Tab-separated table of C-alpha atoms in Angstrom:
chain	number	residue	atom	x	y	z
A	207	MET	CA	246.783	-40.175	15.455
A	208	GLN	CA	248.294	-43.321	16.835
A	209	PRO	CA	251.220	-42.470	18.996
A	210	LYS	CA	254.725	-44.297	18.378
A	211	GLN	CA	257.946	-45.066	20.011
A	212	GLY	CA	260.170	-41.589	19.622
A	213	ASP	CA	257.336	-39.124	19.268
A	214	VAL	CA	257.170	-36.222	21.549
A	215	TRP	CA	253.510	-35.297	22.909
A	216	SER	CA	252.041	-32.516	24.846
A	217	TYR	CA	250.683	-34.531	28.081
A	218	GLU	CA	249.774	-33.819	31.574
A	219	TYR	CA	252.439	-35.739	33.098
A	220	LEU	CA	251.893	-36.695	36.580
A	221	TRP	CA	255.376	-36.596	38.621
A	222	ARG	CA	256.128	-39.281	41.202
A	223	TRP	CA	255.942	-36.948	43.872
A	224	GLN	CA	252.836	-35.355	42.906
A	225	HIS	CA	251.277	-39.108	42.679
A	226	GLU	CA	252.428	-39.602	46.212
A	227	GLU	CA	250.628	-36.779	47.299
A	228	GLY	CA	247.460	-37.890	46.271
A	229	SER	CA	247.118	-35.928	43.113
A	230	GLU	CA	245.704	-37.794	40.086
A	231	HIS	CA	246.108	-35.399	37.355
A	232	GLY	CA	249.310	-33.253	36.266
A	233	ARG	CA	249.748	-29.629	37.045
A	234	LYS	CA	250.144	-28.834	33.136
A	235	PRO	CA	250.545	-30.438	29.777
A	236	ARG	CA	254.431	-30.635	29.189
A	237	PRO	CA	256.678	-32.036	26.767
A	238	THR	CA	257.094	-35.709	27.212
A	239	ALA	CA	259.009	-38.724	25.174
A	240	LEU	CA	257.011	-41.693	24.329
A	241	VAL	CA	259.254	-44.385	24.588
A	242	ALA	CA	257.493	-47.686	24.129
A	243	THR	CA	253.975	-48.453	22.926
A	244	VAL	CA	252.822	-52.094	23.547
A	245	VAL	CA	249.832	-53.768	22.752
A	246	GLY	CA	248.490	-56.049	25.426
A	247	LYS	CA	246.754	-59.492	25.677
A	248	ASP	CA	243.543	-57.152	26.092
A	249	ASN	CA	244.247	-55.413	22.746
A	250	ARG	CA	244.927	-52.109	24.800
A	251	THR	CA	247.811	-49.935	24.101
A	252	ASN	CA	250.150	-49.399	27.069
A	253	LEU	CA	251.753	-46.317	26.762
A	254	PHE	CA	255.445	-45.480	28.508
A	255	ILE	CA	255.765	-41.870	28.817
A	256	LEU	CA	258.774	-40.174	30.241
A	257	PRO	CA	258.761	-36.484	30.889
A	258	ILE	CA	260.862	-33.638	29.372
A	259	THR	CA	262.157	-30.615	31.525
A	260	SER	CA	263.947	-27.723	31.189
A	261	LYS	CA	264.933	-27.767	34.914
A	262	GLU	CA	268.726	-29.298	35.051
A	263	PRO	CA	268.217	-32.678	37.230
A	264	VAL	CA	270.034	-33.187	40.473
A	265	ALA	CA	272.959	-35.605	40.242
A	266	SER	CA	270.900	-38.368	41.745
A	267	ARG	CA	268.366	-38.078	38.925
A	268	LEU	CA	268.613	-40.548	35.795
A	269	ALA	CA	268.487	-38.135	33.051
A	270	MET	CA	269.847	-37.677	29.545
A	271	GLU	CA	270.113	-34.125	28.154
A	272	VAL	CA	268.443	-33.613	24.640
A	273	PRO	CA	271.085	-32.506	21.990
A	274	GLN	CA	270.002	-29.521	20.001
A	275	ILE	CA	269.453	-31.183	16.960
A	276	GLU	CA	267.212	-33.321	18.469
A	277	ARG	CA	265.375	-30.534	20.268
A	278	LYS	CA	264.994	-28.912	16.880
A	279	ARG	CA	263.657	-32.012	15.153
A	280	ALA	CA	261.050	-32.904	17.722
A	281	GLY	CA	259.837	-29.354	17.481
A	282	LEU	CA	261.083	-28.469	20.979
A	283	SER	CA	262.629	-25.119	21.914
A	284	SER	CA	266.256	-25.342	20.680
A	285	ASP	CA	267.609	-22.576	22.541
A	286	ILE	CA	267.157	-23.879	26.076
A	287	ARG	CA	268.643	-26.905	27.385
A	288	LEU	CA	266.224	-29.711	28.181
A	289	TRP	CA	266.520	-33.617	29.674
A	290	VAL	CA	264.525	-36.491	29.478
A	291	ILE	CA	264.058	-37.918	32.870
A	292	MET	CA	264.396	-41.770	33.010
A	293	ASP	CA	263.974	-42.697	36.399
A	294	GLU	CA	260.013	-42.360	36.671
A	295	TYR	CA	257.392	-42.898	34.029
A	296	ASN	CA	253.820	-42.593	33.597
A	297	HIS	CA	252.062	-45.545	32.360
A	298	ASP	CA	248.794	-44.760	30.498
A	299	ILE	CA	246.418	-46.721	28.132
A	300	LEU	CA	245.715	-44.989	24.745
A	301	GLU	CA	242.373	-45.916	24.331
A	302	THR	CA	240.939	-44.826	27.647
A	303	SER	CA	243.723	-41.963	28.579
A	304	PHE	CA	242.233	-38.634	29.848
A	305	SER	CA	245.699	-37.180	29.867
A	306	LEU	CA	246.958	-37.496	26.015
A	307	ASP	CA	245.544	-34.834	23.822
A	308	PRO	CA	244.856	-36.526	20.285
A	309	ASN	CA	245.967	-33.388	18.937
A	310	GLY	CA	248.985	-33.160	21.160
A	311	LYS	CA	251.876	-34.380	19.185
A	312	ILE	CA	254.497	-32.006	19.014
A	313	GLY	CA	257.555	-33.776	16.924
A	314	THR	CA	259.567	-36.886	16.737
A	315	PHE	CA	263.269	-37.630	18.210
A	316	SER	CA	265.304	-39.713	15.811
A	317	SER	CA	265.722	-43.379	16.279
A	318	VAL	CA	269.198	-43.038	17.397
A	319	PHE	CA	268.687	-40.808	20.235
A	320	ILE	CA	265.132	-42.427	21.557
A	321	GLY	CA	267.432	-45.571	20.924
A	322	LYS	CA	269.633	-44.477	23.457
A	323	VAL	CA	267.201	-43.290	25.854
A	324	LEU	CA	265.273	-46.835	25.480
A	325	VAL	CA	268.707	-48.811	26.356
A	326	ALA	CA	269.435	-46.377	29.389
A	327	PHE	CA	265.663	-46.734	30.580
A	328	LYS	CA	265.670	-50.346	30.192
A	329	GLU	CA	268.986	-50.869	31.863
A	330	ALA	CA	267.596	-48.717	34.990
A	331	ALA	CA	264.633	-50.706	35.238
A	332	LEU	CA	266.565	-53.930	35.450
A	333	ARG	CA	268.438	-52.483	38.443
A	334	GLY	CA	265.178	-51.227	40.005
A	335	ARG	CA	265.927	-47.464	39.530
A	336	VAL	CA	262.680	-46.764	37.802
A	337	ARG	CA	259.229	-45.908	39.288
A	338	SER	CA	255.949	-46.133	37.361
A	339	VAL	CA	252.979	-43.594	37.959
A	340	PRO	CA	250.221	-45.677	36.957
A	341	ARG	CA	247.355	-43.381	34.900
A	342	THR	CA	245.776	-46.660	33.700
A	343	GLU	CA	242.458	-46.081	36.557
C-alpha cells in the first residue's frame, strides 16, 4: 500500500531525545501522522512523519490536539485525548524503510484536519522550531 498525506500508520517512531542518545530504532510502534510524501529527483519517496501521543505535551512543545471525530475517522481510540506533535519529525525513505510496516496503515485523517497540521508544521519549520530525525541511513 502506497502511503499518502493524511494517513495514520503504525510506525516505530524515533523520538529526537532517543536519537540524541544514540538509538537507531523507536522503542515501539505507535500511531503516526504522515504529513507529506515527496518524490525526490532520485525517484525515491521521502516520508515526513509526525508522532501521535496520548501524553499531554508540555507548553513548550508544538502540538495539535486530535478532535474526537478525527480520532474515530483515523481508526484511533476515540475515548482518550491524543495530540500530533509538530516540532519534530522522522524523515524516512519509503523504498528502503525498515520502520514502516507495509501493512501498518491504521486510517486517514480528513483533508481539513491534516491541512491544519501541515500549515502549522510548515510555519514552525520556517521559524526554525522543527527538528528532523533522519531515518534514511
